[in-house]
Coordinates of C-alpha atoms (C1' of nucleotides) in Angstrom, one line a residue:
Chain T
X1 CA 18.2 21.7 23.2
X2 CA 18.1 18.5 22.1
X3 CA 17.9 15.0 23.4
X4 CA 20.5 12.1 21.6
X5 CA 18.7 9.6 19.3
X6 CA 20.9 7.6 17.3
X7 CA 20.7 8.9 13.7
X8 CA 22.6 12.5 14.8
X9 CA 25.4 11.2 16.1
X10 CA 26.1 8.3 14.8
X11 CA 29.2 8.4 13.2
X12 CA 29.8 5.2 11.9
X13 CA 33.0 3.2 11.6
X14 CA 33.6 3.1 8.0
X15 CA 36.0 4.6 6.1
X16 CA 35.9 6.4 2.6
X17 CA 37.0 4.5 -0.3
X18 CA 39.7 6.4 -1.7
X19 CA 40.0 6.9 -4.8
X20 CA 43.3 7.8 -6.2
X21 CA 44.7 11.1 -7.6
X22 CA 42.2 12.7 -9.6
X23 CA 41.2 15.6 -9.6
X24 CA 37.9 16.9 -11.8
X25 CA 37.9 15.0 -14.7
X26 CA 35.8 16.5 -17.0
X27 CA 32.5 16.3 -18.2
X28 CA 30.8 15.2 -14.9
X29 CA 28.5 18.0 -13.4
X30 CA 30.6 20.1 -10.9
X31 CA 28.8 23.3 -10.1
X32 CA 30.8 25.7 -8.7
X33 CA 34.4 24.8 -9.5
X34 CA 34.3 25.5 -13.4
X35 CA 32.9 29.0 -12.6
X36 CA 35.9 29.6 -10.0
X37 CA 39.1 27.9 -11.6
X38 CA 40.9 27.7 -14.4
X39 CA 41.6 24.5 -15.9
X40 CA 45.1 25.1 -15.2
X41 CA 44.5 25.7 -12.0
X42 CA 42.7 22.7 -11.6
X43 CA 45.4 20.5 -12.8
X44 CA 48.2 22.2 -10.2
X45 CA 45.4 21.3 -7.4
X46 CA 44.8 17.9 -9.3
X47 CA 48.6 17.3 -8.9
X48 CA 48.1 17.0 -4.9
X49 CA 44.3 15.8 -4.3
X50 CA 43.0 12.6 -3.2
X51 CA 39.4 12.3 -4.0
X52 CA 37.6 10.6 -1.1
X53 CA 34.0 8.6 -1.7
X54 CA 31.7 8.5 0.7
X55 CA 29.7 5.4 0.2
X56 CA 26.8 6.8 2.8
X57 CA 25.6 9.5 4.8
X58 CA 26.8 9.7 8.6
X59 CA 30.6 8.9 8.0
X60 CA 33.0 10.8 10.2
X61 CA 35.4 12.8 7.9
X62 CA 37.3 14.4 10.9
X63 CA 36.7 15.7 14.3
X64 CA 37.1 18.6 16.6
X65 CA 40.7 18.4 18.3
X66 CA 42.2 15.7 15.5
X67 CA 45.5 17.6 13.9
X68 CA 44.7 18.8 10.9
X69 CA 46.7 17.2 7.9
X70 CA 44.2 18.2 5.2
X71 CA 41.9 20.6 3.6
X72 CA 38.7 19.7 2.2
X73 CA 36.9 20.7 -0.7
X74 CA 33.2 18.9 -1.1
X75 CA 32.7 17.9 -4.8
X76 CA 29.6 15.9 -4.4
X77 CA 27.2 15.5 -1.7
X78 CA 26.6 17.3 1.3
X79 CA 28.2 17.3 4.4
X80 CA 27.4 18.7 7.5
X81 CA 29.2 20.7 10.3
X82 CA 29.0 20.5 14.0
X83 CA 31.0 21.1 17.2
X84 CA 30.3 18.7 20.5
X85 CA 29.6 20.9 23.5
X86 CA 30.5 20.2 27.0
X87 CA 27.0 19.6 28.1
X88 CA 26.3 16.6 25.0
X89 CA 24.3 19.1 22.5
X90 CA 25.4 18.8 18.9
X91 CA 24.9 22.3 17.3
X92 CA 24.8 22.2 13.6
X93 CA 26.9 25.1 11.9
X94 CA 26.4 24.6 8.6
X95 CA 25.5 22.1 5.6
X96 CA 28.3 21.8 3.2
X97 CA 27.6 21.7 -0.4
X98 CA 29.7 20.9 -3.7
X99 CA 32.0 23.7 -4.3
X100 CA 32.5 24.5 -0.3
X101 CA 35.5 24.2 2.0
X102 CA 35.8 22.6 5.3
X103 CA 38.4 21.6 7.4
X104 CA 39.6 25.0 8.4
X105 CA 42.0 24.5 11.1
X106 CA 43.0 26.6 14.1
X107 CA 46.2 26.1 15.7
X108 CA 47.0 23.0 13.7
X109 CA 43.8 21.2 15.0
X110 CA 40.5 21.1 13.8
X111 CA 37.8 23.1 15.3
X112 CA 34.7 21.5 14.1
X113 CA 33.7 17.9 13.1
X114 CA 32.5 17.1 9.8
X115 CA 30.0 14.0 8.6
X116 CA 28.9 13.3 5.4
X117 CA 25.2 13.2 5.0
X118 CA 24.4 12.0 1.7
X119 CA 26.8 9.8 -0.3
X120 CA 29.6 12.1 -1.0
X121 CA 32.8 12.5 -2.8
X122 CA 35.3 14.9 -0.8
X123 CA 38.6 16.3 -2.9
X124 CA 41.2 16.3 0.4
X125 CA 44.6 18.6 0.1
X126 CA 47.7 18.0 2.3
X127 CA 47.9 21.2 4.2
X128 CA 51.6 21.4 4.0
X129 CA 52.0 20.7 0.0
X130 CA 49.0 23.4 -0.6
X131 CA 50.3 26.0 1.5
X132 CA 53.6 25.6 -0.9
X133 CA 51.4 25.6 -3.9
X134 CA 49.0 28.6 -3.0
X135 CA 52.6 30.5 -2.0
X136 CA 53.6 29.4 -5.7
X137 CA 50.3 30.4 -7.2
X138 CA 49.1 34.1 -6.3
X139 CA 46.0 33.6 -8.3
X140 CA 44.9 30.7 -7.0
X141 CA 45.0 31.6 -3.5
X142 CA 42.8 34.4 -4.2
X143 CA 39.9 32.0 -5.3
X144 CA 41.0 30.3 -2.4
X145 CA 40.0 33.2 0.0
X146 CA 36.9 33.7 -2.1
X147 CA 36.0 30.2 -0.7
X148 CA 36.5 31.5 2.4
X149 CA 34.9 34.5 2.3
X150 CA 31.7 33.2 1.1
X151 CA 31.8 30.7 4.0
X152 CA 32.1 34.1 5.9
X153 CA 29.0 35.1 4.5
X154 CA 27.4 31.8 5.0
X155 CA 28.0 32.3 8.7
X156 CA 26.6 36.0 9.0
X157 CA 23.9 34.5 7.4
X158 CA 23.0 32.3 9.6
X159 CA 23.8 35.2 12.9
X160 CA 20.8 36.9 10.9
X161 CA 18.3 34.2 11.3
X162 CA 18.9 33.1 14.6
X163 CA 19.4 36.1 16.3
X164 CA 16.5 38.0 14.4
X165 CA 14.0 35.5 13.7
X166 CA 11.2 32.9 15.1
X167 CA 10.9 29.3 14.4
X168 CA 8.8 29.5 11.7
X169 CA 11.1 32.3 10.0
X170 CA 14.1 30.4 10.3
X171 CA 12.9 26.7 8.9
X172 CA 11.1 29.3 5.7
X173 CA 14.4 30.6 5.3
X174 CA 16.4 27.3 5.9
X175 CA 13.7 26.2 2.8
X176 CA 14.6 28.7 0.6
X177 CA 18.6 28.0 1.0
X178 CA 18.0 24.2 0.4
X179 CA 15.9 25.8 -2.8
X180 CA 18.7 26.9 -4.0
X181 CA 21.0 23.9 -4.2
X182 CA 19.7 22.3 -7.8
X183 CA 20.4 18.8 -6.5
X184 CA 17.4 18.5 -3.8
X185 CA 15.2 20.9 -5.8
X186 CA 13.0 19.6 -8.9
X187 CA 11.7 23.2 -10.5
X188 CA 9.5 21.0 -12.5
X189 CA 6.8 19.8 -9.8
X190 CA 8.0 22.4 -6.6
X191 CA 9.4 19.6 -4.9
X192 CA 12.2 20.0 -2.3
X193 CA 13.7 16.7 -1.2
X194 CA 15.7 17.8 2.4
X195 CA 18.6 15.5 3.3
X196 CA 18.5 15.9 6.8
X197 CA 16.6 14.6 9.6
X198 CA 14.3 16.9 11.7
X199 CA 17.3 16.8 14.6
X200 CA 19.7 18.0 12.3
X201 CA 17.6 20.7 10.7
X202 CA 16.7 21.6 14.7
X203 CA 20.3 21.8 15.6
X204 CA 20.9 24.0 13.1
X205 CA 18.5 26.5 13.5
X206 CA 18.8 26.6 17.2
X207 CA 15.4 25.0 18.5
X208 CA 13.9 21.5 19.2
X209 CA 12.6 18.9 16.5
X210 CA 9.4 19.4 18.2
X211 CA 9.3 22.9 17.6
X212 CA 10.4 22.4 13.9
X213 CA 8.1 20.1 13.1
X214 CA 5.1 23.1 14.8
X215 CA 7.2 25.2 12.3
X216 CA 6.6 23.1 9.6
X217 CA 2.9 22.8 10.2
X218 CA 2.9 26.3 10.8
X219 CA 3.5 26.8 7.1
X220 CA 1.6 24.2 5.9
X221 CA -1.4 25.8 7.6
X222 CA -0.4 29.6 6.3
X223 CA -0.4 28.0 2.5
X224 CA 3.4 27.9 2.1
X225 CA 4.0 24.4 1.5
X226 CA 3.0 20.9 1.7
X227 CA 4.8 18.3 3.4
X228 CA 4.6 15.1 1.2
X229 CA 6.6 12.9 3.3
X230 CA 8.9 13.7 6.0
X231 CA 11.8 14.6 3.4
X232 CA 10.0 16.4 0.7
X233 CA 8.0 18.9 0.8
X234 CA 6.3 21.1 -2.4
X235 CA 7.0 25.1 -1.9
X236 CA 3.8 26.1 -3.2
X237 CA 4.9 29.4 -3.7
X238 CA 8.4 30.6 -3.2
X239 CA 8.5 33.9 -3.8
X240 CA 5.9 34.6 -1.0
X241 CA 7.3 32.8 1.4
X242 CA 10.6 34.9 1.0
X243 CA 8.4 37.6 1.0
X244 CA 6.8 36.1 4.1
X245 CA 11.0 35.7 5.8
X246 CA 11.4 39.5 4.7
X247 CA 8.5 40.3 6.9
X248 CA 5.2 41.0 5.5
X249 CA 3.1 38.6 8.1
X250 CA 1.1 36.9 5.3
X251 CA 3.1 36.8 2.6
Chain D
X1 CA 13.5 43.3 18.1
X2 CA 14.1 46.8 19.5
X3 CA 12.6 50.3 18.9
X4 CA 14.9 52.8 17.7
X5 CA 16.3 55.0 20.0
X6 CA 18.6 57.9 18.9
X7 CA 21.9 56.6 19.8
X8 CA 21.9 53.2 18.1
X9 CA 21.6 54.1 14.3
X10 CA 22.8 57.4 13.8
X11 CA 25.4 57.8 11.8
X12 CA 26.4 61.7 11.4
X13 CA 27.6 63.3 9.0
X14 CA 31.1 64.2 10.3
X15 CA 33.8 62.5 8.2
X16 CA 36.8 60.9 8.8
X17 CA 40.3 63.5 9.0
X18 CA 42.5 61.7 6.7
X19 CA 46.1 61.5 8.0
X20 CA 48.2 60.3 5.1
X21 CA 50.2 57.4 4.1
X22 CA 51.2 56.4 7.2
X23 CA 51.1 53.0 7.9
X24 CA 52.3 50.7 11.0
X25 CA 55.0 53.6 12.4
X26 CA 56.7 51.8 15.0
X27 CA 56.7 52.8 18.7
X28 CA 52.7 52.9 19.2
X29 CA 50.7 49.9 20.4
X30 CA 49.8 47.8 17.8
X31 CA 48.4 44.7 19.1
X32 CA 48.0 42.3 16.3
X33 CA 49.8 43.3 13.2
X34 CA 52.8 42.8 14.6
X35 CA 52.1 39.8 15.2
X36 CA 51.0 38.8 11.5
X37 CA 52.8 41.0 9.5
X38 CA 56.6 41.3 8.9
X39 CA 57.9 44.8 8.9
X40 CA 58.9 44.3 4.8
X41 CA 55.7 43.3 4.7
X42 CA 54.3 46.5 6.5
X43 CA 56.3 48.1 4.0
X44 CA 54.3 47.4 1.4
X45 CA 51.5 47.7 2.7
X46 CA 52.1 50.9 3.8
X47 CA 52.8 52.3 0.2
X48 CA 49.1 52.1 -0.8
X49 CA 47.4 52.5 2.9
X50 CA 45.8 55.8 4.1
X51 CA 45.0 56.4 7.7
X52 CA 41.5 57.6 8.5
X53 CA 40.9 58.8 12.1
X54 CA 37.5 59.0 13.3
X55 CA 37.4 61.7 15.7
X56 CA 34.0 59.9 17.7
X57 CA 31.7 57.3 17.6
X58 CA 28.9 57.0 15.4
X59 CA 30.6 57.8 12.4
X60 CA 29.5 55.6 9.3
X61 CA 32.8 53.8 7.7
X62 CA 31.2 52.8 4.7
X63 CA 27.7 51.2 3.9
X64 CA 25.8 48.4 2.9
X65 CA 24.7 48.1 -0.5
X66 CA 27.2 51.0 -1.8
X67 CA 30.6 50.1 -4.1
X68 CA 33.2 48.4 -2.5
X69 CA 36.6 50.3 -3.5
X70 CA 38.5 50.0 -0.4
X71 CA 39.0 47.0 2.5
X72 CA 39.6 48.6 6.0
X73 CA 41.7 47.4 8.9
X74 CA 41.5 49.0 12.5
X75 CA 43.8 50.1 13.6
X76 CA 42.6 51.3 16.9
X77 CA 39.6 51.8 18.6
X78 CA 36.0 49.6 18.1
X79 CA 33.8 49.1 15.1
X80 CA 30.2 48.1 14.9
X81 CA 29.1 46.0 11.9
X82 CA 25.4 45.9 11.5
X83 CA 22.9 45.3 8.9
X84 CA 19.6 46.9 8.0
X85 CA 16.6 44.5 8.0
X86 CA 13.3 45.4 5.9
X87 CA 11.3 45.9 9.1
X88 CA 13.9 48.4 10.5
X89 CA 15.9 46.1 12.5
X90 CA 19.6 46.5 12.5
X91 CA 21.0 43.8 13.9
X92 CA 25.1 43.7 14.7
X93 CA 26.7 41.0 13.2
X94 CA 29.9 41.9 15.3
X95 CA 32.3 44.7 16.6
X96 CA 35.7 44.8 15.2
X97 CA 39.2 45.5 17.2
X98 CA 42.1 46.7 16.4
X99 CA 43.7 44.1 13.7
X100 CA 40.4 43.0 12.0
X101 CA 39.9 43.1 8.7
X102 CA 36.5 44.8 7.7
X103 CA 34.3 46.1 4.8
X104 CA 34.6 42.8 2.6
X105 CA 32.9 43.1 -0.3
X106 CA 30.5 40.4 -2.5
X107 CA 30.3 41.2 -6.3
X108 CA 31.9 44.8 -5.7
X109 CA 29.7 46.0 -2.8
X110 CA 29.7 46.3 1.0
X111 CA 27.1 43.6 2.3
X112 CA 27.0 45.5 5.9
X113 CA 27.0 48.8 7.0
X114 CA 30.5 49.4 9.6
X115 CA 30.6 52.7 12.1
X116 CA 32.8 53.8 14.7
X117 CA 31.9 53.0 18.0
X118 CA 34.5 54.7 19.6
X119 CA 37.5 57.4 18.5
X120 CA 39.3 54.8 15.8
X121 CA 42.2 54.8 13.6
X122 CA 41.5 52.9 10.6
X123 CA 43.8 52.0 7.4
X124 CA 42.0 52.3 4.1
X125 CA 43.4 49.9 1.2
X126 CA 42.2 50.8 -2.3
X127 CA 40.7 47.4 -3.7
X128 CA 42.6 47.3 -7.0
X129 CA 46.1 47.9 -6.1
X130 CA 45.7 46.0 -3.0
X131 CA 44.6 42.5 -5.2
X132 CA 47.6 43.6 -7.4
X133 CA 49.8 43.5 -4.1
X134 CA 48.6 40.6 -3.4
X135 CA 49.0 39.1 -6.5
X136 CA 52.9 39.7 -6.2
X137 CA 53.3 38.8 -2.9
X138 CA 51.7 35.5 -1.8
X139 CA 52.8 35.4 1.5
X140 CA 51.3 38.5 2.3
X141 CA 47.9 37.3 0.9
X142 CA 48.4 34.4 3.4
X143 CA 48.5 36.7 5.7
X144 CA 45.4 38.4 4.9
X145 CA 43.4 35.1 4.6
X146 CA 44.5 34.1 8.1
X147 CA 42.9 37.3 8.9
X148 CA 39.4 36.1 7.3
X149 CA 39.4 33.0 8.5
X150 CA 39.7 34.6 11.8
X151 CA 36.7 36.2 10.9
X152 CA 34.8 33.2 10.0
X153 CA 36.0 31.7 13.7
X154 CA 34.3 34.5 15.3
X155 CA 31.4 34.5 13.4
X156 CA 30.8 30.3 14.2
X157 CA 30.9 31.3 17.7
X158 CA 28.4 33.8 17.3
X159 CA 26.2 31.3 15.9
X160 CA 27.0 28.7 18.8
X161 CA 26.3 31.7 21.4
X162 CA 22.8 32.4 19.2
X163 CA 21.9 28.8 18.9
X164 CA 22.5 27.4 22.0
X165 CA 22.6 30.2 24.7
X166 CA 19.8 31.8 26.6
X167 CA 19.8 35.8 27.6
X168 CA 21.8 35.4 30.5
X169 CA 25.1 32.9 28.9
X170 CA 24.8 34.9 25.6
X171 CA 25.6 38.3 27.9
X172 CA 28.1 36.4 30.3
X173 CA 29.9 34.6 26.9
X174 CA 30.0 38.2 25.6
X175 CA 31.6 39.7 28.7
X176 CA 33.9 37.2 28.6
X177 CA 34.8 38.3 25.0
X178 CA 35.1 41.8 25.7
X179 CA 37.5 40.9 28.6
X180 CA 39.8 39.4 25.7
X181 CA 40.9 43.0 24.6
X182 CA 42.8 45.0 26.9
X183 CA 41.7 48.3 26.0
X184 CA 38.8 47.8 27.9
X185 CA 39.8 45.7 30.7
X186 CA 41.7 46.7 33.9
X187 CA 43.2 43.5 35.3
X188 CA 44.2 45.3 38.2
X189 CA 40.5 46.2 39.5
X190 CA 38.8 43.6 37.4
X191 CA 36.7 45.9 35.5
X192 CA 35.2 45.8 32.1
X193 CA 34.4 49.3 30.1
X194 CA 32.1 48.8 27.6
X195 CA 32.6 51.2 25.2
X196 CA 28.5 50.0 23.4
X197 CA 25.1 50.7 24.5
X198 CA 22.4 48.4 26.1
X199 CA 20.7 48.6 22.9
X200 CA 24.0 47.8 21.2
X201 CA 25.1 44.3 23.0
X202 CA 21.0 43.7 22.1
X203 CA 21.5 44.0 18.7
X204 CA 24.2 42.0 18.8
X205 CA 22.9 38.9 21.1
X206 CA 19.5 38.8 19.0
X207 CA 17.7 40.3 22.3
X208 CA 15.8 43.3 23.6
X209 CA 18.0 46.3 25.6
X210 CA 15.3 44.6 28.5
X211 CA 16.0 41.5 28.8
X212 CA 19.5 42.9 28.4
X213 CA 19.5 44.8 31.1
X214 CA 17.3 41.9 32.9
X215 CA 20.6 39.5 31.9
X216 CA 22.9 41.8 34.0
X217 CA 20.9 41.8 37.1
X218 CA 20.6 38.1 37.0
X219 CA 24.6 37.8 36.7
X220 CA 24.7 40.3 39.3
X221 CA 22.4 38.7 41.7
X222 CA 24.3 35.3 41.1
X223 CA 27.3 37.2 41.9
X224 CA 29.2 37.0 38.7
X225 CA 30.1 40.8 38.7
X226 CA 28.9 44.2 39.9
X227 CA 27.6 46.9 38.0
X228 CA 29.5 49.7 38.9
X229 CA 28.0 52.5 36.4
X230 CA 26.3 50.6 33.1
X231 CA 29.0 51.4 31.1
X232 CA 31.3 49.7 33.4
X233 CA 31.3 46.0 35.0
X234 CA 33.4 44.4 38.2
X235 CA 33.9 40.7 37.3
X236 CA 33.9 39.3 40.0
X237 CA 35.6 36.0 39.1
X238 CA 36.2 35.1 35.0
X239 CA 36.9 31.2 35.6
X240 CA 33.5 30.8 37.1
X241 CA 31.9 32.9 35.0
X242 CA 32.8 30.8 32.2
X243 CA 32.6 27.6 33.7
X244 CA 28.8 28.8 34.1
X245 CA 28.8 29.7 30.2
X246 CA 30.2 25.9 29.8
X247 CA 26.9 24.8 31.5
X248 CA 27.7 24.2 35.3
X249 CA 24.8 26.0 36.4
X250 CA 26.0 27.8 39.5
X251 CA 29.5 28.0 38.2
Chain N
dC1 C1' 18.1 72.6 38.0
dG2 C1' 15.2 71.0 34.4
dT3 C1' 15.2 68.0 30.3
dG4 C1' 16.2 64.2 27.5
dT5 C1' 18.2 59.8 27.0
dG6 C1' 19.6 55.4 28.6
dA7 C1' 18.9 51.9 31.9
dT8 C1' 16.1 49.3 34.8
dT9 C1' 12.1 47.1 36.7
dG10 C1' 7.1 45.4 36.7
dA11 C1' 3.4 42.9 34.7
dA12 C1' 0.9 40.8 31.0
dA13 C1' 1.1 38.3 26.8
dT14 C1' 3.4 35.5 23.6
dG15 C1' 6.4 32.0 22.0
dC16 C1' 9.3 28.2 22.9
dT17 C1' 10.8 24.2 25.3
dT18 C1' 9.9 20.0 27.5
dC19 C1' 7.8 15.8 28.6
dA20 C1' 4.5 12.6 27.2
dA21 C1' 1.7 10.2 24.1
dT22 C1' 0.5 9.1 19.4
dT23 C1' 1.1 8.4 14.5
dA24 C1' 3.8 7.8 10.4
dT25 C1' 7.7 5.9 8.1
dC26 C1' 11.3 2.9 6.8
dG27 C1' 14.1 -1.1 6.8
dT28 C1' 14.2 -5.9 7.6
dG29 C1' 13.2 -10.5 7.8
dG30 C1' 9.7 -13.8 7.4
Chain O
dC1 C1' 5.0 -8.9 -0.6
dC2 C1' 3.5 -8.0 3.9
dA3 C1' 4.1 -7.7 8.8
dC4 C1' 6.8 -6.2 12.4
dG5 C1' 9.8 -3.4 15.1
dA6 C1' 12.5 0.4 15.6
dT7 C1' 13.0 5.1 14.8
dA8 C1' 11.4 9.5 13.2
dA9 C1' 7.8 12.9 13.2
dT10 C1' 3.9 15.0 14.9
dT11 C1' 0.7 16.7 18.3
dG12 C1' -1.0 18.0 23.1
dA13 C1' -0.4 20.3 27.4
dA14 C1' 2.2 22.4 31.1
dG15 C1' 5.9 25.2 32.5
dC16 C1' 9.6 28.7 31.4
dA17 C1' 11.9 32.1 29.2
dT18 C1' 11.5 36.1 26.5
dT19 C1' 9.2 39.9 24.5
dT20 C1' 6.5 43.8 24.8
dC21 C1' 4.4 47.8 26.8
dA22 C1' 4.5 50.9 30.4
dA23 C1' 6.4 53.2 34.3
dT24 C1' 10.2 54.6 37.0
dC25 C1' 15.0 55.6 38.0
dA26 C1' 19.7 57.5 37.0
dC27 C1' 22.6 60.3 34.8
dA28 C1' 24.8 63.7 31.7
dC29 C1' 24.3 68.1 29.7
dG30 C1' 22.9 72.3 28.8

DNA sequence: CGTGTGATTGAAATGCTTCAATTATCGTGG
DNA sequence: CCACGATAATTGAAGCATTTCAATCACACG
């Protein structure tokens, strides 16, 4: 896989800012919770969350092997997930987005790592007090495991496009996720504005940066999309190119 | 990917012979449940489980795209979870043992198709009652979400083994896996049954039954194991086997 | 004892990775 | 505000790994 530059690893020294106990106040913009909880439930969680800022991308938020004390839950931002293998490679698992869960412990120790990659803001639950509250609250844990289960289905996702697609096929459909997250998509002017470097897109779909970047121009070339800088790009036209992922060759 | 062969998608027609309400009788071997469940819990379970047992392989559980009313646990025997893929592909997202949870629905239908791979008793939990059960007893449902987080764990490896792997570590890391379950492993004699197709464990490491078979002889030749019929394996020596997985190339 | 299916092997073609070189971009300090 | 240096991104070319198509081998079952 991949060589080491700096920006993919680099998990700086600084710490979050926490906050203080507070726990979706309303009226900001906070996709997927509203839809999920009740506002009663949000105040029991409220009751035990810190919420942690993230002044910049590639803060560590914890790593494979700590003990796991906590349970995160992103609120703003995106985050992104990766476990260290013996021989130095980084793979990506997944990018994290408001509304998802990390921090999913095994044994009492975490299995991944987690770094922010935007400017974030991070709820973070004491594993011990939740477990008493999501014993107290029935309901609550249910939309709990719904978390979980679409974090399930993130992951067979993502079995689907690496073990079942090419390059180009797995950066179109990596596109078409990112499409779908309102905060790096403008519907207005087509524009996509990815978060990630090329190495961290690479890592997560299982290839080179070289051989994204071929993918990329691959793309460009077939009419999909125009790259506008190295972090944006204009889908020209998005339902063919999930038509294209599907596979019909030209779309 | 691969051609279609007779053995790999068909699902007959047989049906299940269902047992009763039966569920989690002491005395037989059950590996997991045990483990996770207390016996009051069992209990209760048991009071809305049936037990279906699939008589042979090939025998569709439930399918993708139809309504979810029940969630499955196996009991014992092997499942194959796959998916259909516009172009005819069906690639397996995993194969299921006895204490995995399966047939876990989004927005009331099954996302994947599950059959048997091999005889297979299965317990069959109708979806209301059992989110009513769960309602009233949270530490049950605790339960139960330990049991889809284990899912997500296996599915995260998947896409490390997909991501990272070439033909010959993704065969030797899933070896290795099958060696975890003892219903398919002789300690004594050091050999492996595999109870799935070439086409099967292609399906499921994103390859061709080829390069497959191409994976074994390479393993073979490097001395890893012996093919003793190709339904059945001699490994030779695990540690090194997965020491080569972990990169050291000659193990 | 044939027949059909699964498994294996061979050989050509394709796609991907790797290494190297070049170009573009971004942040920083002059 | 511009120039510079560092880093990211792209492109080219060679070498590998994998796929694909075809042929052969092995085995189970009637």
């Amino acid at each position: 896989m991949t060589r080491s530059p700096t920006s993919r690893g680099e998990v700086t020294g600084r710490r979050p800012k926490i906050i203080a106990r507070e726990f979706l106040t309303t009226g900001g913009q906070r996709p997927k919770l509203d839809n999920l909880l009740t506002s009663a439930e949000q105040a029991r969680l409220a009751t035990i969350a810190t919420l942690l800022e993230y002044q910049t991308g590639g803060v560590a938020i914890f790593s494979e092997g700590e003990d796991a004390h906590f349970l995160y839950l992103v609120d703003s931002g995106i985050v992104r997930i990766s476990r260290h293998l013996p021989n130095g490679d980084r793979p990506v698992l997944g990018f994290m987005w408001p509304g998802d869960l990390l921090g999913i412990a095994e044994d009492g120790r975490y299995i991944n790592s987690a770094e922010s990659l935007t400017t974030a803001a991070i709820f973070r639950f004491p594993l011990e007090r939740l477990r008493h509250l999501l014993l107290s609250e029935p309901l609550l844990q249910l939309h709990m495991l719904t978390k979980v289960v679409h974090e399930l289905r993130k992951a067979q996702r993502q079995i689907i496009v690496l073990g079942q697609f090419n390059n180009v096929k797995r950066l179109a459909s990596f596109l078409l996720d990112c499409r779908q997250h309102v905060e790096l998509f403008e519907s207005l002017t087509g524009r996509l504005i990815l978060p990630m470097s090329r190495f961290d897109i690479a890592d997560y779909l299982g290839t080179s940066p070289e051989s994204v970047a071929r993918a990329f121009a691959t793309l460009e070339r077939g009419g999909f999309l125009r790259r506008t800088s190295p972090r944006t790009v204009e889908l020209a036209d998005p339902d063919r190119l999930a038509r294209f992922v599907r596979g019909f060759p030209q779309g």
